[in-house]
Tab-separated table of C-alpha atoms and ligand atoms in Angstrom:
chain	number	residue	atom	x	y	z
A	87	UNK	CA	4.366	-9.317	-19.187
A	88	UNK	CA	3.018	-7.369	-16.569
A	89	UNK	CA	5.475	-5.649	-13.602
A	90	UNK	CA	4.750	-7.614	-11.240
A	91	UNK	CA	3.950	-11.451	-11.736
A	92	UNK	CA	3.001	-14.054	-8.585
A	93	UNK	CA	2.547	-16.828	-10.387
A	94	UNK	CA	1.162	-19.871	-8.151
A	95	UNK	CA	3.169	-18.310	-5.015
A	96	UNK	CA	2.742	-20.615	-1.150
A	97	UNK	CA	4.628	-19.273	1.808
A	98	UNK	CA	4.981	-21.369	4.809
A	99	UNK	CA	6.431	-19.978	8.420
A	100	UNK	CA	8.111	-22.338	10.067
A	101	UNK	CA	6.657	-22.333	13.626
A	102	UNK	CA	8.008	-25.494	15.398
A	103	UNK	CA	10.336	-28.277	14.925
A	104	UNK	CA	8.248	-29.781	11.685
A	105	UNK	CA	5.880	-27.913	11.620
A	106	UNK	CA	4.912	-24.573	9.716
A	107	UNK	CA	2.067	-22.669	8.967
A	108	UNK	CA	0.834	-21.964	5.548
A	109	UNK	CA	0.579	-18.174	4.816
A	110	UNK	CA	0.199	-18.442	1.356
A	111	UNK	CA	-1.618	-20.799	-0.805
A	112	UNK	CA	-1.313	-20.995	-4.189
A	113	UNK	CA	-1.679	-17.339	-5.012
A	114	UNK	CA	-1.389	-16.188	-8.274
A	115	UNK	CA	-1.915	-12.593	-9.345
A	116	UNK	CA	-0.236	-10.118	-12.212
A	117	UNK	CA	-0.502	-5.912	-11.246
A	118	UNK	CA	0.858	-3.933	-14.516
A	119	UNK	CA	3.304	-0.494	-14.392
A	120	UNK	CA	1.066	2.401	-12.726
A	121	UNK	CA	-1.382	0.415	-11.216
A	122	UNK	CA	-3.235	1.631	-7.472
A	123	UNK	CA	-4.537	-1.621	-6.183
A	124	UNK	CA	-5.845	-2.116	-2.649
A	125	UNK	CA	-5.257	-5.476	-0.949
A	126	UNK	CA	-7.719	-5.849	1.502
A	127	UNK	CA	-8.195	-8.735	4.029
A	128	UNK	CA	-8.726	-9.696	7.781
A	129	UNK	CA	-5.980	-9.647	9.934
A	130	UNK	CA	-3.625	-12.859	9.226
A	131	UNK	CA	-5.041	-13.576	5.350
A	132	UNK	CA	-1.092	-13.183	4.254
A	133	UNK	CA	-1.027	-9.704	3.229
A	134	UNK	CA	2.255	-8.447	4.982
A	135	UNK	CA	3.763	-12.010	3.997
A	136	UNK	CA	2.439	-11.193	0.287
A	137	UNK	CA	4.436	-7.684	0.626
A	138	UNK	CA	7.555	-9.045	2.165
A	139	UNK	CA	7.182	-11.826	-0.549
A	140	UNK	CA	7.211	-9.113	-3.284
A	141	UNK	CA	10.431	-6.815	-1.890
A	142	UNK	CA	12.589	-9.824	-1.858
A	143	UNK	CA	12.250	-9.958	2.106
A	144	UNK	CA	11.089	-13.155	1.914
A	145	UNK	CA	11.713	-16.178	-0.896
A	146	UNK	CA	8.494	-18.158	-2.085
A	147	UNK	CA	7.993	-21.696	-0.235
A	148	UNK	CA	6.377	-22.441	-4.284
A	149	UNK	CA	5.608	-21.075	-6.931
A	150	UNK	CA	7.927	-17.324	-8.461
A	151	UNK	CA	7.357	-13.821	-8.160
A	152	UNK	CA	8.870	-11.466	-10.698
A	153	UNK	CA	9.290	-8.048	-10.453
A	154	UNK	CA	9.630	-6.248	-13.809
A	155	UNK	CA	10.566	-9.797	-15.120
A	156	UNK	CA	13.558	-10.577	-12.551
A	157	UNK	CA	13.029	-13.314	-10.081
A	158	UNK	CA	12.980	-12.203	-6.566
A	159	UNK	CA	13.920	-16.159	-5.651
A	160	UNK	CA	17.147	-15.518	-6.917
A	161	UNK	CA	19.394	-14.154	-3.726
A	162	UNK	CA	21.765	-12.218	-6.387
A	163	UNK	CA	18.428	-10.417	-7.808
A	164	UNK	CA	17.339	-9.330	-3.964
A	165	UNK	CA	19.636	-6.249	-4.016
A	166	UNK	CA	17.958	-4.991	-7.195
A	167	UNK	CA	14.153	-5.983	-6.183
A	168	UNK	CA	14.470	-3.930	-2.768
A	169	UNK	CA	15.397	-1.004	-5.019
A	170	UNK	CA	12.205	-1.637	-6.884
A	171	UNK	CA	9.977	-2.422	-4.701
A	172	UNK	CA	10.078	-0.059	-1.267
A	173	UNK	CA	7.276	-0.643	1.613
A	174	UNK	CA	6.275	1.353	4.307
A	175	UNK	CA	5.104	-0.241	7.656
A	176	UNK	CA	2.449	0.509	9.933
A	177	UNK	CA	3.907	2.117	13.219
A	178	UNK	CA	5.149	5.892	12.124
A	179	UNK	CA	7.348	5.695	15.395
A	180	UNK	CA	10.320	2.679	14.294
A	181	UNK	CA	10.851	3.825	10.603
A	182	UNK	CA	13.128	6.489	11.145
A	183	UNK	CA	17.164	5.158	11.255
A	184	UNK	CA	18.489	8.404	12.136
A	185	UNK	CA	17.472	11.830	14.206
A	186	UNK	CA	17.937	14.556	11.503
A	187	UNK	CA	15.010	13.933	8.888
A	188	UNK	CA	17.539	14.518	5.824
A	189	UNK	CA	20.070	12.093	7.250
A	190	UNK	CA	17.391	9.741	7.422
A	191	UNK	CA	16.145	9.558	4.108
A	192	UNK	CA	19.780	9.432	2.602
A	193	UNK	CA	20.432	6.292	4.699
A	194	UNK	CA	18.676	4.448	1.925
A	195	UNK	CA	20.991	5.848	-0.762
A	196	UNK	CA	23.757	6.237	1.130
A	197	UNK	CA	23.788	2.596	1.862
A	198	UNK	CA	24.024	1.465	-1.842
A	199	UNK	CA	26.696	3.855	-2.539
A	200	UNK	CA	24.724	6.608	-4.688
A	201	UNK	CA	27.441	9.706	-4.757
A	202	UNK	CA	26.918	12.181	-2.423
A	203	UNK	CA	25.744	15.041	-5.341
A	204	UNK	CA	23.182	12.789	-6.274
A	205	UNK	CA	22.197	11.949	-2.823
A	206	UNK	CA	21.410	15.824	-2.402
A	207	UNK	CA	18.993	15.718	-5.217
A	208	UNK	CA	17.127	12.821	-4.450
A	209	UNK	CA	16.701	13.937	-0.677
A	210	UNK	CA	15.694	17.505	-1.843
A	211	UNK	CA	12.761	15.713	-4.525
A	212	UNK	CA	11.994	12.920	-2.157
A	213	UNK	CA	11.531	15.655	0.803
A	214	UNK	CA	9.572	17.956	-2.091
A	215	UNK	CA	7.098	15.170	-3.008
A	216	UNK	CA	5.956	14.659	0.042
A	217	UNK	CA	5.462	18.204	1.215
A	218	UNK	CA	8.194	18.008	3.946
A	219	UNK	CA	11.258	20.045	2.511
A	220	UNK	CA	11.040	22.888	4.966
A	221	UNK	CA	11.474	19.714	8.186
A	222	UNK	CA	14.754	19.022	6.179
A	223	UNK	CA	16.745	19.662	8.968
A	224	UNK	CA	14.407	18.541	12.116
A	225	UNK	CA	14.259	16.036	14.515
A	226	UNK	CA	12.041	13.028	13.182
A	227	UNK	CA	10.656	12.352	16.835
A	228	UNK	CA	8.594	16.041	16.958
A	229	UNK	CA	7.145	14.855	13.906
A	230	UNK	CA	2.640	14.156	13.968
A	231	UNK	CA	2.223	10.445	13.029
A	232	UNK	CA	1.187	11.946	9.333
A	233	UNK	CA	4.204	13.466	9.023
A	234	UNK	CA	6.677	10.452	10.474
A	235	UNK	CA	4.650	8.565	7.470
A	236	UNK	CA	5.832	10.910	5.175
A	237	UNK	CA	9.306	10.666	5.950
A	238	UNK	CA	9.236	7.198	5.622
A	239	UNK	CA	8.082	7.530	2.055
A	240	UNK	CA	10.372	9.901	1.188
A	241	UNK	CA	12.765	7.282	2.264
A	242	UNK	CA	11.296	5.028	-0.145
A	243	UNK	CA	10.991	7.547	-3.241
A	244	UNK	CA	14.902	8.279	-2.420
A	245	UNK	CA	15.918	4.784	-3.721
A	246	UNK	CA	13.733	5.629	-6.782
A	247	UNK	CA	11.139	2.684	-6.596
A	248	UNK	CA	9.413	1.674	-9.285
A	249	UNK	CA	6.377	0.139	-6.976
A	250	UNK	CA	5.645	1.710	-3.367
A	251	UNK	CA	3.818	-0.809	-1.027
A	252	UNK	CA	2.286	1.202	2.272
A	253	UNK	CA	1.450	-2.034	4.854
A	254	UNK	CA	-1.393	-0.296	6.869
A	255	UNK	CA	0.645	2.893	6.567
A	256	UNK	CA	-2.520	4.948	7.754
A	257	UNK	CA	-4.067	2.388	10.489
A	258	UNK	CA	-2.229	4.436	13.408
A	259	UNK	CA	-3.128	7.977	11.733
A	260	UNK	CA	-5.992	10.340	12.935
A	261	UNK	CA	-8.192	11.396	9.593
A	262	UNK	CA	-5.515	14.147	8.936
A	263	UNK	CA	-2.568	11.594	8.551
A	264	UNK	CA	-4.894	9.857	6.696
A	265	UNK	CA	-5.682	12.273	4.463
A	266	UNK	CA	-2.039	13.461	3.924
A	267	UNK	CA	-0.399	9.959	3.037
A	268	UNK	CA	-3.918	9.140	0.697
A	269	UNK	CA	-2.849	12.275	-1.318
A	270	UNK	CA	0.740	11.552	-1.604
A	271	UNK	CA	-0.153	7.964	-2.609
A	272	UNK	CA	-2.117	9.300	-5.664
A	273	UNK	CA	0.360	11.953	-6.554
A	274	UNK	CA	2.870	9.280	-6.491
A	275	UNK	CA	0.819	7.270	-8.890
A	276	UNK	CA	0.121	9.625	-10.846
A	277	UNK	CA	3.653	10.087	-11.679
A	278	UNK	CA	3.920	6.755	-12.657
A	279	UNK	CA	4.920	4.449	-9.671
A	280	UNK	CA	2.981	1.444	-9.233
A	281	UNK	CA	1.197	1.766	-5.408
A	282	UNK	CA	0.173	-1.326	-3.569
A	283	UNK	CA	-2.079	0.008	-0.608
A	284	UNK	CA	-2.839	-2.747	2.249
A	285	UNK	CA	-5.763	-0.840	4.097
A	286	UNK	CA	-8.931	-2.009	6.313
A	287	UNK	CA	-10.107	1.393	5.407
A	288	UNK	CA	-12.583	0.845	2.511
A	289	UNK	CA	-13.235	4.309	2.135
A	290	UNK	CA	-8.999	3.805	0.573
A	291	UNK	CA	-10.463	1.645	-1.645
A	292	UNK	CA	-12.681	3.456	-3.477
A	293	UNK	CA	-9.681	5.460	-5.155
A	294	UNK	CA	-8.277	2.338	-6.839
A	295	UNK	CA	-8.263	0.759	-9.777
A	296	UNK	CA	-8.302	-2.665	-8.415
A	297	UNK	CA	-9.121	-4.165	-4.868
A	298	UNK	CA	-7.702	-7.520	-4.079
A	299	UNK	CA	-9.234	-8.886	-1.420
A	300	UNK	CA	-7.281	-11.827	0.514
A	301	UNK	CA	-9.133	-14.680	2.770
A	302	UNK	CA	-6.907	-17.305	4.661
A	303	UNK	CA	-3.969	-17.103	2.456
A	304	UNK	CA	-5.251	-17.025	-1.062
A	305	UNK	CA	-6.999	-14.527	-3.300
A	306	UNK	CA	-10.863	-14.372	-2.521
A	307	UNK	CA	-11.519	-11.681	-5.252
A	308	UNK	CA	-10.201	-8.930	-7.656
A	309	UNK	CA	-12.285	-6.694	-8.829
A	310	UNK	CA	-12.801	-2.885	-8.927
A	311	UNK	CA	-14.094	-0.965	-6.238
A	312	UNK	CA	-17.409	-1.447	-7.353
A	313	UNK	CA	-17.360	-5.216	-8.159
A	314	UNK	CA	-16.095	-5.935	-4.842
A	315	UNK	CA	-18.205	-3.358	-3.161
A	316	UNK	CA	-21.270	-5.156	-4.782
A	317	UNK	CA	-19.784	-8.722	-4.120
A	318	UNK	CA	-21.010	-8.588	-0.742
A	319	UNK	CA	-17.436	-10.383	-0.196
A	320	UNK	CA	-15.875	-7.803	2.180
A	321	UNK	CA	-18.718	-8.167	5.043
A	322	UNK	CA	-18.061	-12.037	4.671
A	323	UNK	CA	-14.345	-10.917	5.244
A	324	UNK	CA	-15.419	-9.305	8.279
A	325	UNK	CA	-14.573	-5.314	6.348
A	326	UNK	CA	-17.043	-2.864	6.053
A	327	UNK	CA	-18.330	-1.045	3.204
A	328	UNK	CA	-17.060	2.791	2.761
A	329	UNK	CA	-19.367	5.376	4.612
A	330	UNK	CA	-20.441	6.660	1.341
A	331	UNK	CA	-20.905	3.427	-0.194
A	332	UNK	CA	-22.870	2.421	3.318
A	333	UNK	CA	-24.682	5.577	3.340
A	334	UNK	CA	-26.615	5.287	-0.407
A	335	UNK	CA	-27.986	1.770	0.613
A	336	UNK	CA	-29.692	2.786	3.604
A	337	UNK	CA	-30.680	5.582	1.198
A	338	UNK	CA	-31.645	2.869	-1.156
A	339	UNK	CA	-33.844	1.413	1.815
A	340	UNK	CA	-35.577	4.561	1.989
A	341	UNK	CA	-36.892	4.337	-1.835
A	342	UNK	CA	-33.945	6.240	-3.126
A	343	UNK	CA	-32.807	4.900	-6.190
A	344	UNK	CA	-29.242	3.963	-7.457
A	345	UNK	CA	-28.231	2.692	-10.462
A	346	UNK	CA	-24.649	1.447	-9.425
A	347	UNK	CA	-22.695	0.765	-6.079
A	348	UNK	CA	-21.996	4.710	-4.954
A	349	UNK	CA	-18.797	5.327	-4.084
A	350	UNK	CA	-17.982	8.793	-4.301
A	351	UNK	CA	-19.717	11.358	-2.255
A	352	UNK	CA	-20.483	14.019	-4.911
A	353	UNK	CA	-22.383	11.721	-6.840
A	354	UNK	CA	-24.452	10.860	-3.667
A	355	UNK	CA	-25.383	14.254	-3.341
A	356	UNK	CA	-25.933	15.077	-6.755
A	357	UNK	CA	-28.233	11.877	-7.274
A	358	UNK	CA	-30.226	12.293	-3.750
A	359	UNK	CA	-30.633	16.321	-4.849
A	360	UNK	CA	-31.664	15.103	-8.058
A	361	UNK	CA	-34.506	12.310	-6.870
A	362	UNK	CA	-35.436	14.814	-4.151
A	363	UNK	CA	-36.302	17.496	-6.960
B	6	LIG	P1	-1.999	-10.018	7.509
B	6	LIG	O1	-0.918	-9.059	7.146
B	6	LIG	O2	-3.061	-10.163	6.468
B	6	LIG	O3	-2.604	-9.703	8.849
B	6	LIG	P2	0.147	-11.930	7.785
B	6	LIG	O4	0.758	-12.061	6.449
B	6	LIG	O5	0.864	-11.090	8.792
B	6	LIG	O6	-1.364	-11.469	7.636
B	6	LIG	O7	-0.021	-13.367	8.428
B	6	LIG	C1	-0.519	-14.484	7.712
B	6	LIG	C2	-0.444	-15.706	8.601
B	6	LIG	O8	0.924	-15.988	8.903
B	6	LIG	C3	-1.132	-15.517	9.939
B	6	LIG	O9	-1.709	-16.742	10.299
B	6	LIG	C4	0.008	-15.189	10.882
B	6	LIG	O10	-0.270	-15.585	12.194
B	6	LIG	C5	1.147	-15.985	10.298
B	6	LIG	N1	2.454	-15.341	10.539
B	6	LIG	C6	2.802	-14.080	10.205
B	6	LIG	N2	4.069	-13.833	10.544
B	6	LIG	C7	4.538	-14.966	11.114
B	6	LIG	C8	5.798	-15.371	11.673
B	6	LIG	N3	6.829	-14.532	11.690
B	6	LIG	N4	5.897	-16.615	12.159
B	6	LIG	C9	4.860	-17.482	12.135
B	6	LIG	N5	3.661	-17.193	11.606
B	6	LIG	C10	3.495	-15.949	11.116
B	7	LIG	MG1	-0.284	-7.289	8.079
């Protein structure tokens, strides 16, 4: 059984008296324990409805999601899959619930009655993993966008998730906040938790093991970065390519040579210093 299970999963919004609009159709996916998949996708292919599916903020119209083998349909279960599953949104500037940065990563803990000792250590590890410890006791509103983000993860690592979803966490960032939130991704899944990364940002993509790439509500492909690199799938999707990835076929146009979809810059350079030799 993997951790997280969508097993034939529709989601329907209703939008007017009898009528709704199908979000989801039929999508059925499994991601194991430690896995860094990207879900990719134009704007309105279900992605955010796919995350708020999988943290219990949301109940599937068909179809059953489990998280770690618990169904998140079940309203007594929803408690327990929000502790699980944690997501971060896309605008740095409404995450924050209260003005001193420690205050506002204890909220989370706070409200599901953790004791206050153990509050203090998961705010001081939370604060530690992302890199913000010595902001403890700021204001969250001086904060760059990069660092707002990183608040609102440790938010998220203070309930002790077992899977972190970022929803276009980095689409407001300059390549700095980027960078920063990228990093504490992998460090974070490194350590184990499961990261679900919802990016247009290819060049996210090329450090995952998996890309899922969604198309008007179901699952158009799942592959690794390379598969769905080489697909051609994610220019019919209306995405673009990484730079890198971009860069080596023009390269390729030129008469360089390339075995395999490039997708890390290093190699570039090593292969075009190589066939320029
Ligand atoms: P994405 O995150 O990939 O941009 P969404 O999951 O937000 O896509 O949206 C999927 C579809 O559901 C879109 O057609 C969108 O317009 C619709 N939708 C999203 N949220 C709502 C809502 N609250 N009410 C009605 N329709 C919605
Ligand atoms: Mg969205």
């Amino acid at each position: 059984m993997s951790q997280i299970e969508i097993k034939g999963v529709s989601y329907s919004y209703p939008v007017k008296e009898g009528h709704s609009l199908k979000a989801l159709k039929n999508v059925s996916l499994a991601i194991d324990k430690g896995e860094f998949v990207v879900l990719a996708g134009m704007n309105g292919s279900g992605k955010s409805t796919l995350a708020k599916l999988l943290n219990g903020l949301f109940t599937p119209s068909a179809g059953e999601i489990f998280i770690d083998g618990i169904s998140t349909a079940d309203e007594e279960n929803t408690f327990e899959i929000r502790k699980k599953v944690g997501m971060v949104f896309q605008n740095p500037d409404n995450q924050t619930v209260a003005t001193i940065i420690e205050d506002d990563i204890a909220f989370g803990p706070e409200n599901i009655g953790v004791p206050r000792e153990e509050i203090v250590v998961r705010v001081d590890e939370a604060l530690e993993a992302v890199g913000m410890s010595e902001y403890r006791t700021r204001t969250a509103s001086k904060l760059s966008g990069g660092q707002k983000q990183r608040v609102a993860i440790a938010g998220v690592l203070a309930m002790r998730p077992d899977v972190l979803i970022l929803d276009e966490s980095t689409s407001m960032l300059d390549p700095n906040g980027r960078k920063e939130i990228m990093d504490i991704a992998l460090k974070l899944n490194k350590s184990g938790i499961t990261v679900i990364n919802i990016t247009h940002n290819m060049d996210e993509a090329t450090v995952a093991d998996r890309v899922v790439v969604m198309r008007k509500g179901r699952v158009a492909m799942d592959g690794t970065p390379k598969e769905v690199f080489a697909s051609g799938l994610l220019e019919a999707c209306g995405l673009t390519l990484p730079p890198v990835t971009q860069l080596s076929r023009s390269l390729a146009d030129e008469g360089f040579v390339f075995g395999d979809v490039v997708t890390d810059e290093d190699e570039l350079v090593e292969e075009i210093c190589r066939q320029l030799k």
